[in-house]
Backbone as a ProteinNet text record, in pm:
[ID]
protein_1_A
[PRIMARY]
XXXXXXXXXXXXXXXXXXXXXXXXXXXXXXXXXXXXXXXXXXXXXXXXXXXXXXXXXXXXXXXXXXXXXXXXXXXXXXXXXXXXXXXXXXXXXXXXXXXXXXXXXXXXXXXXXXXXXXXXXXXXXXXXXXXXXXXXXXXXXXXXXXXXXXXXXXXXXXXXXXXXXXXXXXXXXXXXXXXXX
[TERTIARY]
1033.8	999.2	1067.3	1118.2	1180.7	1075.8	1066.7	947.5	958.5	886.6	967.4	859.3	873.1	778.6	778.8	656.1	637.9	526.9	628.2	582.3	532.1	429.2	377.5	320.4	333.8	331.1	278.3	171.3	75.4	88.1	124.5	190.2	34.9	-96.3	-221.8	-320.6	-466.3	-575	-531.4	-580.5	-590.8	-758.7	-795.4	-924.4	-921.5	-882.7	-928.5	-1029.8	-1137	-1267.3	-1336.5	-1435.9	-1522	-1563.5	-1602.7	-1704.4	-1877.4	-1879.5	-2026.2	-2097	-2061	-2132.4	-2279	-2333.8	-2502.1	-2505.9	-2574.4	-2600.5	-2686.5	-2668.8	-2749.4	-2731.7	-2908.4	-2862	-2814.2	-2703.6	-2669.1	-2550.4	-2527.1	-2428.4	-2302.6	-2202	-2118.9	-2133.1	-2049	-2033.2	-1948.2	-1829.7	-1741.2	-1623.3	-1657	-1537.4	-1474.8	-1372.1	-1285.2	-1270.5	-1215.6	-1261	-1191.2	-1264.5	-1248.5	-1240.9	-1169.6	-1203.2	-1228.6	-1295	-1342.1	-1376.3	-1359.8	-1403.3	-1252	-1172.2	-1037.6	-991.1	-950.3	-861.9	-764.6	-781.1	-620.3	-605.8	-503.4	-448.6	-463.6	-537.9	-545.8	-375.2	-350.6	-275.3	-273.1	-340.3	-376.6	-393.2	-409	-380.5	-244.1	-161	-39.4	20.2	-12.3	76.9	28.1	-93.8	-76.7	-50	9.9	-3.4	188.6	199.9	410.4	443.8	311.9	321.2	275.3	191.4	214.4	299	422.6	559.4	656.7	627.6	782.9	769.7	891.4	910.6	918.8	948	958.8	1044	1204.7	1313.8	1292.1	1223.8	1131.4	1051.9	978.2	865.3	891.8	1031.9	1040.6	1022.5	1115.5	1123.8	970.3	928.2	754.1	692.8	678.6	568.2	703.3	799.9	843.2	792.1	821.5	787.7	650.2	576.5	410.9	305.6	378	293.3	227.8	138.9	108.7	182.9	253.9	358.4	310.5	285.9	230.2	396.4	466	568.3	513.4	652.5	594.6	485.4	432.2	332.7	198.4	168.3	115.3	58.6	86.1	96.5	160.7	82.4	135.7	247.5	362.2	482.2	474.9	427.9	414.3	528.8	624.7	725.8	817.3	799.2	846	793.8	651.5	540.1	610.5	601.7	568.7	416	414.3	321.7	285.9	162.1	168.9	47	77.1	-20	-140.9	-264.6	-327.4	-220.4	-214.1	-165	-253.4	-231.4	-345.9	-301.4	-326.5	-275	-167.9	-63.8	97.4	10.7	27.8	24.4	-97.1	-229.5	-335.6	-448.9	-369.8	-397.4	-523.1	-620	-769.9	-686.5	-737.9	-731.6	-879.6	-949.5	-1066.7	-1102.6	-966.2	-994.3	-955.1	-933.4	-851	-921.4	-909.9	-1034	-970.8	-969.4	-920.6	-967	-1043	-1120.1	-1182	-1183.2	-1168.1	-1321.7	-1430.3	-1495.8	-1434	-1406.6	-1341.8	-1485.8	-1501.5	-1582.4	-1554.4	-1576.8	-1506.1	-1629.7	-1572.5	-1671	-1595.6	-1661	-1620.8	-1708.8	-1591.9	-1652	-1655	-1834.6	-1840.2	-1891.7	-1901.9	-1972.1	-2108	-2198.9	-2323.2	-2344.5	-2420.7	-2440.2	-2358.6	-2406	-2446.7	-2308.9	-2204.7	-2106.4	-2120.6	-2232.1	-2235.6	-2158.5	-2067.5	-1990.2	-2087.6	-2057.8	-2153.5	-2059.8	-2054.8	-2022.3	-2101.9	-2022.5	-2095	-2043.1	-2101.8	-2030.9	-2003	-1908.6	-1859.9	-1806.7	-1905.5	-1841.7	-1735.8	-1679.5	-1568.1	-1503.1	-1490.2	-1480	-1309.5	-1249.3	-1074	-1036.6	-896.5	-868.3	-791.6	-706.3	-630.4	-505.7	-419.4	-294	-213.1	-54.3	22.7	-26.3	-93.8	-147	-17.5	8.3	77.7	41.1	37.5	19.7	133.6	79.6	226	132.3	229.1	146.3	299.6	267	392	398.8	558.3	552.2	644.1	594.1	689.6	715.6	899.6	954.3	1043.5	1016.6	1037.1	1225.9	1243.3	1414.4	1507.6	1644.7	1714.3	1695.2	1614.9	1513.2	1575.2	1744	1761.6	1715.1	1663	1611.6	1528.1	1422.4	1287.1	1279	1390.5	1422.6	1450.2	1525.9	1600.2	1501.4	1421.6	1273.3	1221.9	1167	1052.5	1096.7	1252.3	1296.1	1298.8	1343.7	1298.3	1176.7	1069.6	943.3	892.6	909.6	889.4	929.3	1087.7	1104.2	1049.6	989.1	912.1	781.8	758.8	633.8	605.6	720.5	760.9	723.7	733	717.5	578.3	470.2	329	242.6	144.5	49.8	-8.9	-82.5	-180.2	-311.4	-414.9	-581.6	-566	-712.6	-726	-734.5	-782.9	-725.5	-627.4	-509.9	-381.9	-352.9	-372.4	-431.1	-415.5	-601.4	-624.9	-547.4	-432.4	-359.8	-411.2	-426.3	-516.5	-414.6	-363.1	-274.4	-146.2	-90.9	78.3	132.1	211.9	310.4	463.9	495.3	560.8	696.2	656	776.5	728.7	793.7	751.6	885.1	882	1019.8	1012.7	1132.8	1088.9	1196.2	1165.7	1293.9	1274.4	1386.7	1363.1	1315.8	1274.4	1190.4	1256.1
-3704.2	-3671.1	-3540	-3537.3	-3408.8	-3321.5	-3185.3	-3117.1	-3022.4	-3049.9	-2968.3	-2889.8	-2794.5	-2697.9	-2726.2	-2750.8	-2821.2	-2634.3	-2660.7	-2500.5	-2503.2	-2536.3	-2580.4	-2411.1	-2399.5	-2282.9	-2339.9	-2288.8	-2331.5	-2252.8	-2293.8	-2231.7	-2193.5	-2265.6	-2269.8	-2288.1	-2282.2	-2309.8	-2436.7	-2457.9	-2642	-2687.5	-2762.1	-2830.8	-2944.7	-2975.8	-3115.9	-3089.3	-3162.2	-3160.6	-3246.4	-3219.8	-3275.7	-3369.7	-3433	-3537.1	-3494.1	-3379	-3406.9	-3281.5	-3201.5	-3152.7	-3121.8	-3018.8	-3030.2	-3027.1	-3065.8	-3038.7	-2951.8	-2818.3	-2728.2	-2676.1	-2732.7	-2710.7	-2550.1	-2518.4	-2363.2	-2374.3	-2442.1	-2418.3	-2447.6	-2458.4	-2541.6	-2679	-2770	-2904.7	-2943.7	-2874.4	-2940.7	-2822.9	-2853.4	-2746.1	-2762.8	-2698.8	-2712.4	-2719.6	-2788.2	-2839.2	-2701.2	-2685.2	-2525.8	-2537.6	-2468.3	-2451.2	-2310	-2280.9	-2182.1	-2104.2	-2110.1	-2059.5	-2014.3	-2114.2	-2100.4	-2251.4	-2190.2	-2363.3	-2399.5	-2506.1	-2596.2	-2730.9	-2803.2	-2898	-2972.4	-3113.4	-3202.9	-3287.1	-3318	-3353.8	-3499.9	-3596	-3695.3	-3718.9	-3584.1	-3578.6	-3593	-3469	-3431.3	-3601.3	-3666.7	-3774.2	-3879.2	-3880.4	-4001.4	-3968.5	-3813	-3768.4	-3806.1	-3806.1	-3795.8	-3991.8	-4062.8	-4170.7	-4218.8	-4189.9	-4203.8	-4173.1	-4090	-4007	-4128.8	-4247.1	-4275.9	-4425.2	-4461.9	-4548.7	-4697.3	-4784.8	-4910.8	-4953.6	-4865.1	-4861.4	-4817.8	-4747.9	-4670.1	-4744.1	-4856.6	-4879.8	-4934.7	-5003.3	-5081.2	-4929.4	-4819.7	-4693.7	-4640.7	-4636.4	-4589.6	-4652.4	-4770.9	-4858.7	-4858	-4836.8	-4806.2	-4696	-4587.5	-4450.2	-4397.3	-4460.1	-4390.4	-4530.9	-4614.6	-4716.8	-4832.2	-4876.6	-5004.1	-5144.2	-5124.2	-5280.9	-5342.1	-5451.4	-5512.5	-5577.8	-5585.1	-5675.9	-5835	-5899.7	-6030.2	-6122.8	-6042.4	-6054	-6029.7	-5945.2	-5916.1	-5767	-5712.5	-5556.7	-5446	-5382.8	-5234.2	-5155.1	-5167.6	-5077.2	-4925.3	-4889.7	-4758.8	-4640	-4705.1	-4619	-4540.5	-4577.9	-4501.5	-4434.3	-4396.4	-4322.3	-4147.5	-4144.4	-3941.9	-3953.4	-3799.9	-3730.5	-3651.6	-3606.8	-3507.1	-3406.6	-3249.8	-3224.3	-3133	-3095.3	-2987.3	-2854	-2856.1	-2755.4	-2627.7	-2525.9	-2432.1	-2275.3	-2186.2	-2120.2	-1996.5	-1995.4	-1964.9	-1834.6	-1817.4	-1733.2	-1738.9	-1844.1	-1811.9	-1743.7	-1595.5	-1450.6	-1430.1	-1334	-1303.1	-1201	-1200.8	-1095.7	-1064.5	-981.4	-968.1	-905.4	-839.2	-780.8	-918.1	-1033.3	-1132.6	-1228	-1263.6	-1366.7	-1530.5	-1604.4	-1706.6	-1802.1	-1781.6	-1880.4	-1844.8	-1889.4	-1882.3	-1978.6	-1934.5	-2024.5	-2024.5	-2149.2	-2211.5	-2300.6	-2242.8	-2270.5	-2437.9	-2504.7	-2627.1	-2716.7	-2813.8	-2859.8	-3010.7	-3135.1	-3253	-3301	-3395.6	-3425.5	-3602.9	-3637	-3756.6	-3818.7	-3926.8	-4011.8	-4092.7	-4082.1	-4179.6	-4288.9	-4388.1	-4513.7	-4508	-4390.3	-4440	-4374.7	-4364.6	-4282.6	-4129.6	-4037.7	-3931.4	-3853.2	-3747.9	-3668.9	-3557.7	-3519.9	-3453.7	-3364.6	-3208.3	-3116.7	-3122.3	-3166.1	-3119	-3030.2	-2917.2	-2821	-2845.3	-2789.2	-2823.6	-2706.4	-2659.4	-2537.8	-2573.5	-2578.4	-2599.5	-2452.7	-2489.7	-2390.8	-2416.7	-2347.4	-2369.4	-2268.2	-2317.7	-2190.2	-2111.3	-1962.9	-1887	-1963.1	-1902.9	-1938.3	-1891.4	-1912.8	-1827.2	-1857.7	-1908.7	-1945.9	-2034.6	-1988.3	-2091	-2144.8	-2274.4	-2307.4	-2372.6	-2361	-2415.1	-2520.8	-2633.1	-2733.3	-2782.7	-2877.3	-2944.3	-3135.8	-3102.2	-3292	-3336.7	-3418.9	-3477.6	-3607.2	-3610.2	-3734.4	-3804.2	-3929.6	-4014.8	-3977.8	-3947.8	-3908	-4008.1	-4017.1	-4063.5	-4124	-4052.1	-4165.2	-4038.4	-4008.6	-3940.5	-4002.3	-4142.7	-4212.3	-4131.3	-4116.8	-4059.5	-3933	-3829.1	-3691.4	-3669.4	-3759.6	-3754.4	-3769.4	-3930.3	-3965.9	-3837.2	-3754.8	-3662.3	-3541.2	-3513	-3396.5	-3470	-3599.8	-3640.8	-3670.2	-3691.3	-3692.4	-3541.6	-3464.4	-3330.3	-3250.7	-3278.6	-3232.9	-3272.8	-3411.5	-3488.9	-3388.6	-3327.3	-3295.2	-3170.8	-3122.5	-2986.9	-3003.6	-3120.9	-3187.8	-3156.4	-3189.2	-3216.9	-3153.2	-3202.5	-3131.7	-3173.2	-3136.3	-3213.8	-3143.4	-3278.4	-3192.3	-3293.5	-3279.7	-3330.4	-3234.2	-3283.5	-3227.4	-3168	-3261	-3199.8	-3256.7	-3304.1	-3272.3	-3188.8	-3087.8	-2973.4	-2820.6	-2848.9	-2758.9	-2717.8	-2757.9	-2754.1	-2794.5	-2710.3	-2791.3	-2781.2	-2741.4	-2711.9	-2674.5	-2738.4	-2688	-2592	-2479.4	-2424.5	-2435.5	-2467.2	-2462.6	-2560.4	-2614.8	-2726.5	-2753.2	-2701.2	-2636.8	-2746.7	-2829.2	-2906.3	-2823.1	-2740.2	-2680.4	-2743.2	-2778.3	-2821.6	-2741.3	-2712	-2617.8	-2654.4
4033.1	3896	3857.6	3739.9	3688.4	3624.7	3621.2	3562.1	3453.1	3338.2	3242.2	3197.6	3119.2	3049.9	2886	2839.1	2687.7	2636.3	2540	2464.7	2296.7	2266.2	2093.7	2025.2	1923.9	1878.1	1718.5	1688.8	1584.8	1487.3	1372	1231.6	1181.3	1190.7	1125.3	1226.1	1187.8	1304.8	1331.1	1471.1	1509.9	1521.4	1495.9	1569.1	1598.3	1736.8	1815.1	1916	1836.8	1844.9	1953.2	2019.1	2170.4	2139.7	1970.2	1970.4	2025.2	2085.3	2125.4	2047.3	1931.5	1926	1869.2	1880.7	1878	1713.5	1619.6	1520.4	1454.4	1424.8	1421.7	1247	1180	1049.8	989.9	937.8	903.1	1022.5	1111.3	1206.7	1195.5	1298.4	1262.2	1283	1205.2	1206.7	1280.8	1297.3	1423.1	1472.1	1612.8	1667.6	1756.7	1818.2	1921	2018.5	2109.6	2256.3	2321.5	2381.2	2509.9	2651.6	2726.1	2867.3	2893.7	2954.7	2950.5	2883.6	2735.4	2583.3	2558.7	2612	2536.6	2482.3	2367.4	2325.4	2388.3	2424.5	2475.3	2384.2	2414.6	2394.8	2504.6	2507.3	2590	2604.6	2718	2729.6	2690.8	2691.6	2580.2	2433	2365.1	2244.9	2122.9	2308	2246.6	2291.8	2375.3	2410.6	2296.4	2222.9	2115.7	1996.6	1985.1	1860.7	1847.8	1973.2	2017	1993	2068.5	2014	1878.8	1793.2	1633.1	1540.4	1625.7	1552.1	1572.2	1683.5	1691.3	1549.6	1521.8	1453.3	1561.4	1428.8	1491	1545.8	1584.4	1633.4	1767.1	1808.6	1937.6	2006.2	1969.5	2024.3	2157.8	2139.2	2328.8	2444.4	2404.3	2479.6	2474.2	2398.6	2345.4	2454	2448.4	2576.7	2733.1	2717.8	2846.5	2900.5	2861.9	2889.5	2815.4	2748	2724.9	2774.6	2802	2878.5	2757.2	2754	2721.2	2688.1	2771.1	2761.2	2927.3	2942.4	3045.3	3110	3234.5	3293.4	3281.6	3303.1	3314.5	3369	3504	3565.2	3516.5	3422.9	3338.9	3436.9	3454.8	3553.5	3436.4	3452.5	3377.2	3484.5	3431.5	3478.8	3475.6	3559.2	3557	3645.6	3687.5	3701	3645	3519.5	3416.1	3357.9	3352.8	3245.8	3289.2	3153.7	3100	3116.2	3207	3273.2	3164	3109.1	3042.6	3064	3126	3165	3021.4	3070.3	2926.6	2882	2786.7	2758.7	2709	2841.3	2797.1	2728.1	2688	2610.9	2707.5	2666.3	2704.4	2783.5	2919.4	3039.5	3056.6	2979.3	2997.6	3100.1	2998.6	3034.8	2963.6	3024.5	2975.1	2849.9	2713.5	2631.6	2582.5	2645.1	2603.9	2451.9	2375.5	2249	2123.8	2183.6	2101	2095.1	1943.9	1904.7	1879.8	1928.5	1913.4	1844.5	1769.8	1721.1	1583.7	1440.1	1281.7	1260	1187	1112.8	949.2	958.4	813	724.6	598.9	501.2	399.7	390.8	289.2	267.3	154.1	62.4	94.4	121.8	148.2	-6.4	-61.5	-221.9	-193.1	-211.4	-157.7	-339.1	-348	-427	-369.7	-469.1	-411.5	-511.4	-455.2	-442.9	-658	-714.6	-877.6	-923.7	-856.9	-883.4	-907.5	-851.8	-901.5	-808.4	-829.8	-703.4	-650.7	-501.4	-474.3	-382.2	-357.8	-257.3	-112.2	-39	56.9	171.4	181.2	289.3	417.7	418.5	603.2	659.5	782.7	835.6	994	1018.6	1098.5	1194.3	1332.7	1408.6	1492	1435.6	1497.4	1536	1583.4	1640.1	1505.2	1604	1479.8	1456.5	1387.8	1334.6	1445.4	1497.8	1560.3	1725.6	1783.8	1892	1969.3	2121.6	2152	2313.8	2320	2423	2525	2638.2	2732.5	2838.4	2854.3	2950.4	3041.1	3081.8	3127	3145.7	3144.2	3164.2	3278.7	3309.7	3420.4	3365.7	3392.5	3357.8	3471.7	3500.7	3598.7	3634.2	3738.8	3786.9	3709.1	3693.8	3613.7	3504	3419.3	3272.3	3160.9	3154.7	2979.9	2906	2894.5	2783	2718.7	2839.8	2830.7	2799.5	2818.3	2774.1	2656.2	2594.2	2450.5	2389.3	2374.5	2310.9	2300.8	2413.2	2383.8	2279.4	2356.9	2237.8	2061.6	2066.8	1925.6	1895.5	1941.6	1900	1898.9	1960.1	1947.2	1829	1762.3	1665.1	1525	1554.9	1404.8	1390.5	1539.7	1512.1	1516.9	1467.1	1384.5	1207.1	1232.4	1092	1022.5	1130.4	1087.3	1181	1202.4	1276.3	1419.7	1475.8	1584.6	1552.3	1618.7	1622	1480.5	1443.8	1328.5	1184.8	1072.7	907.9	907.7	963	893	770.1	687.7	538.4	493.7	577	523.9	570.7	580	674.7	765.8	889.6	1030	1096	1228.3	1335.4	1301.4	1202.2	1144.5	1259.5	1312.2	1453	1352.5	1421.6	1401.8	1483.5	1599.3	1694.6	1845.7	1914.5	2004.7	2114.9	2226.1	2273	2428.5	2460.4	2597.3	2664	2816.6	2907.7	3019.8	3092.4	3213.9	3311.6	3417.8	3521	3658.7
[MASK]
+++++++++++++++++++++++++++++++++++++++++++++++++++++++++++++++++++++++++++++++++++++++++++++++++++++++++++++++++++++++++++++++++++++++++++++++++++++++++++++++++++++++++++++++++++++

């Protein structure tokens, strides 16, 4: 396997969120998955967020190298899969004076049953802007296929965001760098 270093650098807060959190009325409503009370990037996120970037010209290379294409046997080929590890924040070094983390204020505008519009607040817990994380990937030995793909899915996603409400400007990638190691 070849080993490379994947480097994302966040133009805006991100929040990709645990799913489990407690509901506490006055609290927040949803926040950011942590390790150790630091944000990272799951390495499953960044890999379906790299697979929702590719087009329909991609997809044979897509299920070669991100998997779900079954061989004739009906066996998942897995000698070709990109590795992708968490990406946790670049030297994740203790900064005990540095706050990583933004409560963001917003109003979700719903309709009820009679058409009347209604505000409803949403407090949301992300990270800051300018944040960068470093993880790594491993790509199967003689696979440029699989090198080129990632540097072009990487640059689309310079484009847009990861984590969820990128919408609401949440997750804006600024910069997204693959080096070999």
């Amino acid at each position: 396997m070849d080993k490379y270093k994947i480097l994302i650098t966040l133009e805006s807060g991100m929040m990709i969120g645990s799913g489990n959190d407690e509901f506490k009325l006055g609290g927040v409503d949803a926040s950011t998955i942590t390790i150790n009370e630091k944000p990272y990037i799951p390495g499953s996120s960044l890999k379906g967020k790299l697979r929702s970037l590719s087009n329909e010209q991609q997809q044979e290379e897509i299920n070669k190298y991100f998997g779900g294409k079954n061989d004739d046997q009906g066996n998942l080929n897995m000698s070709n899969r990109i590795l992708f590890s968490d990406l946790l924040l670049e030297g994740n070094e203790e900064k005990k004076d540095r706050n990583y983390f933004e409560i963001k204020y917003e109003n979700s505008i719903t309709e009820d049953s009679e058409g009347e519009k209604m505000a409803t607040p949403r407090i949301n817990k992300r990270t800051t802007a300018n944040l960068v994380f470093e993880g790594k990937v491993m790509i199967p030995q003689n696979n440029s296929g699989a090198e080129e793909l990632l540097k072009k899915l990487l640059e689309e996603l310079k484009q847009g965001y990861i984590g969820s409400n990128g919408s609401r400007g949440y997750g804006w990638v600024k910069e997204a760098e693959l080096t070999k190691i």
